GROMACS .gro file of C-alpha atoms in nm:
model
  404
    1MET     CA    1   0.691   4.715  -5.722
    2ASN     CA    2   0.652   5.033  -5.918
    3LEU     CA    3   1.036   5.053  -5.932
    4LEU     CA    4   1.034   4.730  -6.149
    5THR     CA    5   0.994   4.744  -6.522
    6LYS     CA    6   0.717   4.541  -6.706
    7GLN     CA    7   0.990   4.298  -6.808
    8GLU     CA    8   1.103   4.245  -6.453
    9LYS     CA    9   0.750   4.197  -6.327
   10ARG     CA   10   0.690   3.936  -6.605
   11ARG     CA   11   1.024   3.757  -6.507
   12ILE     CA   12   0.915   3.738  -6.148
   13VAL     CA   13   0.569   3.607  -6.221
   14LEU     CA   14   0.706   3.336  -6.450
   15LEU     CA   15   0.978   3.246  -6.174
   16LEU     CA   16   0.699   3.222  -5.908
   17GLY     CA   17   0.487   3.018  -6.142
   18ALA     CA   18   0.768   2.776  -6.194
   19LEU     CA   19   0.827   2.747  -5.826
   20SER     CA   20   0.471   2.687  -5.757
   21ALA     CA   21   0.464   2.421  -6.021
   22VAL     CA   22   0.726   2.211  -5.831
   23GLY     CA   23   0.439   2.063  -5.624
   24PRO     CA   24   0.219   1.939  -5.907
   25PHE     CA   25   0.529   1.803  -6.090
   26SER     CA   26   0.629   1.616  -5.776
   27ILE     CA   27   0.268   1.462  -5.766
   28ASP     CA   28   0.192   1.382  -6.126
   29MET     CA   29   0.534   1.308  -6.291
   30TYR     CA   30   0.624   0.983  -6.117
   31LEU     CA   31   0.265   0.834  -6.134
   32PRO     CA   32   0.341   0.645  -6.461
   33GLY     CA   33   0.636   0.480  -6.286
   34PHE     CA   34   0.428   0.309  -6.000
   35LYS     CA   35   0.436  -0.032  -6.159
   36ASP     CA   36   0.818  -0.025  -6.224
   37ILE     CA   37   0.882   0.121  -5.877
   38ALA     CA   38   0.685  -0.163  -5.730
   39GLN     CA   39   0.883  -0.435  -5.921
   40ASP     CA   40   1.225  -0.282  -5.843
   41LEU     CA   41   1.149  -0.250  -5.470
   42ASN     CA   42   0.971  -0.594  -5.435
   43THR     CA   43   0.642  -0.444  -5.323
   44ASP     CA   44   0.294  -0.381  -5.472
   45ILE     CA   45   0.135  -0.064  -5.622
   46ALA     CA   46  -0.071  -0.011  -5.312
   47HIS     CA   47   0.236   0.033  -5.108
   48VAL     CA   48   0.391   0.262  -5.373
   49GLY     CA   49   0.067   0.462  -5.331
   50GLN     CA   50   0.164   0.540  -4.979
   51THR     CA   51   0.466   0.760  -5.129
   52LEU     CA   52   0.175   1.002  -5.230
   53THR     CA   53   0.016   0.989  -4.880
   54SER     CA   54   0.370   1.079  -4.718
   55TYR     CA   55   0.402   1.362  -4.972
   56PHE     CA   56   0.073   1.512  -4.887
   57ILE     CA   57   0.147   1.491  -4.520
   58GLY     CA   58   0.481   1.650  -4.568
   59ILE     CA   59   0.346   1.929  -4.783
   60SER     CA   60   0.064   2.010  -4.542
   61ILE     CA   61   0.287   2.019  -4.230
   62GLY     CA   62   0.577   2.188  -4.401
   63GLN     CA   63   0.369   2.488  -4.513
   64LEU     CA   64   0.288   2.552  -4.147
   65ILE     CA   65   0.657   2.537  -4.067
   66TYR     CA   66   0.768   2.772  -4.334
   67GLY     CA   67   0.493   3.039  -4.275
   68PRO     CA   68   0.655   3.198  -3.965
   69VAL     CA   69   0.996   3.126  -4.080
   70ILE     CA   70   0.967   3.334  -4.394
   71ASP     CA   71   0.821   3.625  -4.193
   72ARG     CA   72   1.115   3.614  -3.962
   73TYR     CA   73   1.405   3.557  -4.204
   74GLY     CA   74   1.265   3.695  -4.534
   75ARG     CA   75   1.146   3.502  -4.839
   76LYS     CA   76   1.471   3.415  -5.032
   77GLY     CA   77   1.671   3.234  -4.768
   78PRO     CA   78   1.410   2.982  -4.654
   79MET     CA   79   1.316   2.920  -5.007
   80GLN     CA   80   1.677   2.853  -5.106
   81ILE     CA   81   1.712   2.599  -4.802
   82GLY     CA   82   1.386   2.436  -4.915
   83LEU     CA   83   1.509   2.386  -5.270
   84ILE     CA   84   1.824   2.247  -5.138
   85ILE     CA   85   1.638   1.994  -4.923
   86TYR     CA   86   1.425   1.915  -5.224
   87THR     CA   87   1.732   1.849  -5.451
   88ILE     CA   88   1.906   1.628  -5.203
   89SER     CA   89   1.580   1.431  -5.134
   90SER     CA   90   1.518   1.370  -5.502
   91LEU     CA   91   1.876   1.223  -5.543
   92LEU     CA   92   1.823   1.010  -5.238
   93CYS     CA   93   1.509   0.869  -5.379
   94ILE     CA   94   1.719   0.719  -5.665
   95THR     CA   95   1.914   0.520  -5.407
   96ALA     CA   96   1.622   0.406  -5.194
   97PRO     CA   97   1.684   0.042  -5.120
   98ASN     CA   98   1.320  -0.036  -5.022
   99ILE     CA   99   0.964   0.109  -5.019
  100ASP     CA  100   0.960   0.228  -4.663
  101THR     CA  101   1.274   0.437  -4.730
  102LEU     CA  102   1.117   0.591  -5.045
  103ILE     CA  103   0.801   0.659  -4.848
  104GLY     CA  104   1.012   0.851  -4.591
  105LEU     CA  105   1.214   1.037  -4.858
  106ARG     CA  106   0.900   1.155  -5.036
  107GLY     CA  107   0.791   1.311  -4.718
  108LEU     CA  108   1.121   1.494  -4.694
  109LEU     CA  109   1.102   1.602  -5.052
  110ALA     CA  110   0.772   1.754  -4.975
  111LEU     CA  111   0.907   1.944  -4.686
  112GLY     CA  112   1.159   2.095  -4.925
  113GLY     CA  113   0.924   2.166  -5.225
  114CYS     CA  114   0.654   2.341  -5.026
  115ALA     CA  115   0.892   2.632  -4.939
  116GLY     CA  116   0.850   2.777  -5.290
  117MET     CA  117   0.472   2.736  -5.273
  118VAL     CA  118   0.437   2.929  -4.939
  119ALA     CA  119   0.690   3.200  -5.034
  120SER     CA  120   0.553   3.258  -5.378
  121ARG     CA  121   0.206   3.356  -5.246
  122ALA     CA  122   0.368   3.576  -4.986
  123ILE     CA  123   0.592   3.745  -5.248
  124VAL     CA  124   0.290   3.824  -5.462
  125ARG     CA  125   0.133   3.988  -5.152
  126ASP     CA  126   0.444   4.173  -5.088
  127LEU     CA  127   0.523   4.311  -5.432
  128PHE     CA  128   0.190   4.372  -5.587
  129PRO     CA  129  -0.092   4.606  -5.497
  130VAL     CA  130  -0.397   4.448  -5.341
  131THR     CA  131  -0.604   4.535  -5.645
  132GLU     CA  132  -0.358   4.338  -5.865
  133THR     CA  133  -0.306   4.017  -5.656
  134ALA     CA  134  -0.595   3.821  -5.800
  135ARG     CA  135  -0.480   3.890  -6.156
  136ILE     CA  136  -0.124   3.779  -6.059
  137PHE     CA  137  -0.250   3.460  -5.905
  138SER     CA  138  -0.447   3.393  -6.217
  139GLN     CA  139  -0.124   3.425  -6.426
  140LEU     CA  140   0.051   3.190  -6.179
  141MET     CA  141  -0.219   2.937  -6.238
  142LEU     CA  142  -0.139   2.933  -6.611
  143VAL     CA  143   0.206   2.778  -6.516
  144MET     CA  144   0.055   2.564  -6.233
  145GLY     CA  145  -0.233   2.437  -6.450
  146ALA     CA  146  -0.008   2.328  -6.732
  147ALA     CA  147   0.203   2.111  -6.498
  148PRO     CA  148  -0.060   1.833  -6.442
  149ILE     CA  149  -0.105   1.822  -6.822
  150ILE     CA  150   0.251   1.769  -6.933
  151ALA     CA  151   0.398   1.604  -6.624
  152PRO     CA  152   0.241   1.252  -6.669
  153THR     CA  153   0.327   1.261  -7.031
  154ILE     CA  154   0.697   1.344  -6.968
  155GLY     CA  155   0.715   1.102  -6.681
  156GLY     CA  156   0.567   0.821  -6.890
  157TRP     CA  157   0.821   0.888  -7.173
  158MET     CA  158   1.106   0.899  -6.921
  159VAL     CA  159   1.006   0.572  -6.744
  160SER     CA  160   0.979   0.402  -7.086
  161VAL     CA  161   1.314   0.511  -7.203
  162TRP     CA  162   1.549   0.559  -6.884
  163GLY     CA  163   1.335   0.393  -6.607
  164TRP     CA  164   1.165   0.551  -6.308
  165LYS     CA  165   1.473   0.668  -6.136
  166SER     CA  166   1.535   0.922  -6.416
  167ILE     CA  167   1.224   1.104  -6.298
  168PHE     CA  168   1.370   1.191  -5.963
  169LEU     CA  169   1.691   1.291  -6.139
  170PHE     CA  170   1.489   1.531  -6.343
  171MET     CA  171   1.316   1.666  -6.028
  172GLY     CA  172   1.655   1.720  -5.857
  173SER     CA  173   1.797   1.892  -6.173
  174PHE     CA  174   1.491   2.116  -6.215
  175SER     CA  175   1.504   2.223  -5.848
  176THR     CA  176   1.876   2.297  -5.892
  177LEU     CA  177   1.788   2.541  -6.182
  178MET     CA  178   1.508   2.695  -5.963
  179LEU     CA  179   1.786   2.744  -5.693
  180ILE     CA  180   2.007   2.935  -5.924
  181ALA     CA  181   1.722   3.140  -6.064
  182VAL     CA  182   1.607   3.229  -5.723
  183SER     CA  183   1.951   3.335  -5.616
  184ARG     CA  184   2.012   3.552  -5.906
  185LEU     CA  185   1.685   3.682  -6.033
  186LEU     CA  186   1.442   3.706  -5.753
  187PRO     CA  187   1.450   4.016  -5.535
  188GLU     CA  188   1.409   3.996  -5.157
  189SER     CA  189   1.053   4.111  -5.102
  190HIS     CA  190   1.041   4.106  -4.718
  191GLN     CA  191   1.320   4.221  -4.487
  192PRO     CA  192   1.386   3.986  -4.187
  193ASP     CA  193   1.161   4.065  -3.886
  194ARG     CA  194   1.332   3.960  -3.578
  195SER     CA  195   1.022   4.042  -3.370
  196VAL     CA  196   0.867   3.727  -3.516
  197ASN     CA  197   0.897   3.459  -3.247
  198LEU     CA  198   0.937   3.103  -3.360
  199ARG     CA  199   0.864   2.945  -3.038
  200PRO     CA  200   0.593   2.677  -3.079
  201ALA     CA  201   0.346   2.866  -2.843
  202SER     CA  202   0.406   3.189  -3.031
  203VAL     CA  203   0.367   3.031  -3.376
  204ILE     CA  204   0.040   2.878  -3.264
  205LYS     CA  205  -0.083   3.201  -3.138
  206ASP     CA  206   0.000   3.376  -3.471
  207TYR     CA  207  -0.197   3.107  -3.665
  208LYS     CA  208  -0.479   3.158  -3.424
  209ASN     CA  209  -0.477   3.528  -3.497
  210VAL     CA  210  -0.470   3.456  -3.875
  211LEU     CA  211  -0.785   3.229  -3.832
  212LYS     CA  212  -0.955   3.499  -3.622
  213GLU     CA  213  -0.956   3.731  -3.924
  214PRO     CA  214  -1.304   3.693  -4.075
  215VAL     CA  215  -1.211   3.783  -4.425
  216PHE     CA  216  -0.923   3.527  -4.430
  217LEU     CA  217  -1.139   3.260  -4.279
  218THR     CA  218  -1.427   3.304  -4.525
  219PHE     CA  219  -1.211   3.304  -4.840
  220ALA     CA  220  -0.946   3.049  -4.722
  221LEU     CA  221  -1.225   2.814  -4.658
  222ALA     CA  222  -1.383   2.892  -4.990
  223SER     CA  223  -1.042   2.827  -5.149
  224GLY     CA  224  -1.023   2.504  -4.959
  225PHE     CA  225  -1.350   2.383  -5.079
  226ALA     CA  226  -1.240   2.487  -5.434
  227SER     CA  227  -0.944   2.252  -5.388
  228ALA     CA  228  -1.168   1.972  -5.266
  229ALA     CA  229  -1.394   2.028  -5.573
  230LEU     CA  230  -1.082   1.984  -5.807
  231PHE     CA  231  -0.923   1.696  -5.620
  232SER     CA  232  -1.264   1.523  -5.616
  233TYR     CA  233  -1.268   1.531  -5.986
  234ILE     CA  234  -0.911   1.427  -6.022
  235SER     CA  235  -0.949   1.128  -5.784
  236GLY     CA  236  -1.268   1.011  -5.956
  237SER     CA  237  -1.180   1.073  -6.317
  238PRO     CA  238  -0.991   0.748  -6.387
  239VAL     CA  239  -1.293   0.541  -6.270
  240PHE     CA  240  -1.539   0.754  -6.453
  241TYR     CA  241  -1.359   0.787  -6.783
  242MET     CA  242  -1.185   0.444  -6.812
  243GLU     CA  243  -1.398   0.198  -6.627
  244ILE     CA  244  -1.746   0.350  -6.675
  245SER     CA  245  -1.717   0.543  -7.005
  246GLY     CA  246  -1.475   0.297  -7.151
  247PHE     CA  247  -1.201   0.529  -7.266
  248THR     CA  248  -0.861   0.408  -7.317
  249ASN     CA  249  -0.548   0.523  -7.125
  250THR     CA  250  -0.454   0.743  -7.417
  251GLN     CA  251  -0.803   0.894  -7.462
  252TYR     CA  252  -0.821   0.950  -7.088
  253GLY     CA  253  -0.495   1.164  -7.104
  254TRP     CA  254  -0.647   1.375  -7.386
  255ILE     CA  255  -0.972   1.430  -7.217
  256PHE     CA  256  -0.794   1.516  -6.886
  257GLY     CA  257  -0.577   1.761  -7.076
  258VAL     CA  258  -0.878   1.934  -7.237
  259ASN     CA  259  -1.053   1.972  -6.915
  260ALA     CA  260  -0.734   2.106  -6.758
  261LEU     CA  261  -0.728   2.359  -7.030
  262GLY     CA  262  -1.077   2.459  -6.915
  263TYR     CA  263  -0.945   2.527  -6.560
  264ILE     CA  264  -0.654   2.731  -6.706
  265GLY     CA  265  -0.877   2.919  -6.950
  266GLY     CA  266  -1.107   3.019  -6.662
  267SER     CA  267  -0.809   3.159  -6.453
  268GLN     CA  268  -0.693   3.361  -6.763
  269LEU     CA  269  -1.045   3.492  -6.843
  270ASN     CA  270  -1.064   3.589  -6.476
  271SER     CA  271  -0.737   3.793  -6.515
  272LEU     CA  272  -0.883   3.983  -6.811
  273MET     CA  273  -1.226   4.042  -6.640
  274LEU     CA  274  -1.059   4.179  -6.324
  275LYS     CA  275  -0.980   4.481  -6.530
  276LYS     CA  276  -1.344   4.580  -6.543
  277PHE     CA  277  -1.522   4.377  -6.278
  278ASP     CA  278  -1.493   4.336  -5.895
  279GLY     CA  279  -1.350   3.995  -5.793
  280HIS     CA  280  -1.635   3.933  -5.552
  281LYS     CA  281  -1.886   3.967  -5.835
  282ILE     CA  282  -1.697   3.736  -6.067
  283MET     CA  283  -1.666   3.469  -5.792
  284THR     CA  284  -2.036   3.488  -5.707
  285ILE     CA  285  -2.143   3.422  -6.063
  286ALA     CA  286  -1.869   3.158  -6.107
  287VAL     CA  287  -1.967   2.957  -5.793
  288ILE     CA  288  -2.329   2.953  -5.902
  289SER     CA  289  -2.233   2.815  -6.226
  290LEU     CA  290  -2.007   2.558  -6.044
  291LEU     CA  291  -2.293   2.449  -5.821
  292VAL     CA  292  -2.539   2.416  -6.124
  293CYS     CA  293  -2.297   2.196  -6.319
  294ALA     CA  294  -2.226   1.973  -6.018
  295THR     CA  295  -2.586   1.929  -5.932
  296LEU     CA  296  -2.671   1.833  -6.282
  297LEU     CA  297  -2.392   1.588  -6.298
  298LEU     CA  298  -2.503   1.435  -5.957
  299THR     CA  299  -2.859   1.407  -6.066
  300ALA     CA  300  -2.767   1.226  -6.385
  301ALA     CA  301  -2.525   0.992  -6.201
  302TYR     CA  302  -2.803   0.912  -5.940
  303LEU     CA  303  -3.038   0.836  -6.216
  304ARG     CA  304  -2.770   0.634  -6.396
  305HIS     CA  305  -2.853   0.811  -6.709
  306LEU     CA  306  -2.534   1.001  -6.786
  307PRO     CA  307  -2.469   1.051  -7.167
  308THR     CA  308  -2.094   1.080  -7.204
  309GLU     CA  309  -2.096   1.391  -7.413
  310ILE     CA  310  -2.311   1.572  -7.161
  311ALA     CA  311  -2.097   1.456  -6.884
  312LEU     CA  312  -1.786   1.591  -7.060
  313GLY     CA  313  -1.944   1.924  -7.112
  314LEU     CA  314  -2.060   1.960  -6.753
  315ILE     CA  315  -1.720   1.864  -6.614
  316PHE     CA  316  -1.546   2.100  -6.862
  317PHE     CA  317  -1.766   2.404  -6.742
  318TYR     CA  318  -1.734   2.289  -6.385
  319LEU     CA  319  -1.353   2.333  -6.417
  320LEU     CA  320  -1.397   2.651  -6.605
  321SER     CA  321  -1.592   2.793  -6.321
  322LEU     CA  322  -1.323   2.668  -6.062
  323GLY     CA  323  -1.060   2.870  -6.268
  324PHE     CA  324  -1.251   3.199  -6.172
  325ILE     CA  325  -1.286   3.113  -5.808
  326SER     CA  326  -0.951   2.989  -5.694
  327PRO     CA  327  -0.726   3.279  -5.770
  328ASN     CA  328  -0.982   3.538  -5.645
  329ALA     CA  329  -1.047   3.343  -5.324
  330ALA     CA  330  -0.665   3.315  -5.264
  331ALA     CA  331  -0.603   3.686  -5.320
  332LEU     CA  332  -0.885   3.804  -5.108
  333SER     CA  333  -0.793   3.570  -4.820
  334LEU     CA  334  -0.448   3.734  -4.806
  335GLU     CA  335  -0.563   4.090  -4.850
  336PRO     CA  336  -0.583   4.179  -4.477
  337PHE     CA  337  -0.213   4.078  -4.418
  338THR     CA  338   0.108   4.252  -4.454
  339ARG     CA  339   0.352   4.175  -4.161
  340SER     CA  340   0.208   3.822  -4.127
  341ALA     CA  341   0.169   3.742  -4.495
  342GLY     CA  342   0.394   3.446  -4.472
  343SER     CA  343   0.198   3.282  -4.191
  344ALA     CA  344  -0.142   3.367  -4.371
  345SER     CA  345  -0.005   3.212  -4.700
  346ALA     CA  346   0.101   2.902  -4.514
  347MET     CA  347  -0.232   2.856  -4.338
  348LEU     CA  348  -0.407   2.909  -4.673
  349GLY     CA  349  -0.192   2.643  -4.834
  350PHE     CA  350  -0.247   2.408  -4.545
  351ILE     CA  351  -0.635   2.451  -4.575
  352GLN     CA  352  -0.613   2.392  -4.948
  353MET     CA  353  -0.402   2.086  -4.928
  354LEU     CA  354  -0.581   1.935  -4.628
  355MET     CA  355  -0.930   1.979  -4.778
  356GLY     CA  356  -0.815   1.864  -5.117
  357ALA     CA  357  -0.652   1.552  -4.971
  358LEU     CA  358  -0.965   1.470  -4.768
  359ALA     CA  359  -1.185   1.490  -5.063
  360SER     CA  360  -0.948   1.279  -5.272
  361ALA     CA  361  -0.940   1.013  -4.987
  362ILE     CA  362  -1.321   1.010  -4.953
  363VAL     CA  363  -1.371   0.970  -5.332
  364SER     CA  364  -1.110   0.695  -5.347
  365TYR     CA  365  -1.252   0.510  -5.048
  366LEU     CA  366  -1.609   0.521  -5.180
  367SER     CA  367  -1.505   0.433  -5.537
  368SER     CA  368  -1.744   0.207  -5.724
  369ARG     CA  369  -1.877   0.130  -6.063
  370THR     CA  370  -2.076   0.449  -6.065
  371ALA     CA  371  -1.997   0.823  -6.085
  372LEU     CA  372  -2.180   0.892  -5.751
  373PRO     CA  373  -1.880   0.920  -5.523
  374MET     CA  374  -1.718   1.170  -5.761
  375ALA     CA  375  -2.019   1.374  -5.845
  376GLY     CA  376  -2.143   1.366  -5.486
  377MET     CA  377  -1.813   1.509  -5.352
  378MET     CA  378  -1.793   1.767  -5.629
  379THR     CA  379  -2.147   1.890  -5.544
  380LEU     CA  380  -2.086   1.899  -5.169
  381SER     CA  381  -1.769   2.103  -5.218
  382ALA     CA  382  -1.943   2.328  -5.466
  383ALA     CA  383  -2.231   2.388  -5.231
  384MET     CA  384  -2.007   2.480  -4.932
  385CYS     CA  385  -1.804   2.705  -5.156
  386ALA     CA  386  -2.119   2.876  -5.279
  387LEU     CA  387  -2.254   2.913  -4.920
  388LEU     CA  388  -1.934   3.101  -4.823
  389ILE     CA  389  -1.903   3.314  -5.138
  390VAL     CA  390  -2.274   3.405  -5.180
  391GLY     CA  391  -2.316   3.463  -4.808
  392ASN     CA  392  -2.024   3.714  -4.807
  393SER     CA  393  -2.170   3.888  -5.124
  394VAL     CA  394  -2.500   3.923  -4.927
  395ARG     CA  395  -2.335   4.068  -4.613
  396ARG     CA  396  -2.136   4.308  -4.836
  397ARG     CA  397  -2.445   4.431  -5.012
  398LYS     CA  398  -2.629   4.477  -4.677
  399ARG     CA  399  -2.339   4.678  -4.538
  400SER     CA  400  -2.330   4.887  -4.864
  401LEU     CA  401  -2.701   4.972  -4.834
  402ALA     CA  402  -2.675   5.048  -4.462
  403SER     CA  403  -2.403   5.300  -4.535
  404VAL     CA  404  -2.620   5.490  -4.784
   0.00000   0.00000   0.00000
């Protein structure tokens, strides 16, 4: 990476961020079109919601498939194939004759889109020194974090002007631009390694070896619980803000955007603080803040005395704290790997998506006229994340004292 100029580094980070944003755009952008999709395909919104389920299944399984593939064949080739699959799937979604076809195509679209997610994390590990990876992940989160803010707004406008099919046309066009950019601007960061065996038994063995690495397991699980904390909020926020607090759709959009800025702001402050402080220390402080905010929110929800202003403040600082945790946990989980960075990146993404989807499903299933399901899952996720991070800090301190 030292051979690259600052301008080239900046260009690579922006490109990787855009590739990582394909996933959030695919989830959030078409949400405003659910009603229109249901009408056009003669179904109901509940069945349209299954297109989200198929997407989450596809993106979880797909990451495990791409991991060993990008270790064997390099990063660019599989990423380009994934983008081609994503483009074709997006265009086929426009022609879907019924909801079952659309559900299947959304799963295929996820299989294509997750290639960029897996490869982006591996490329960061390939090109940047270990001491810089957390800072780079923070910068990627600036792009990824902006996607959920602007995607529903853009999607809602496109649905109202051109209809829901225009969203999938936009997705296909965007992935085509990404394909061109990857082909021309992104250097190959990992030479093909023919020693990587793609037989199922060998792949499973490689993933087992990744999971046996204590550092990876600790921080991948911490990152997974951080994702669960975020998805718990996202799933419960419509009920809390609109049904309980009485905000309108427009007000909800603004509040959601401000809180998302808190998440982005935390990641950018983390990038600055990493120049002076150790990532472990930053995470330890942040996860304690996360747990305190969640516990106060849960207590207030249980007592059914939750002033809206206080709740908004607690949620903002909760997401701000998450912004410090997510990039550091991801970077530290990949630190032990060089040759198997692709497999480690895939397993990390799988854990993040699986735990986030489970938390989202639980909050949605328990949804009620109270904030308890959301606050409870946010607190449980924060507590498990704190247990892993603080426990690791204690172990590191003991080892440091023992070596003196």
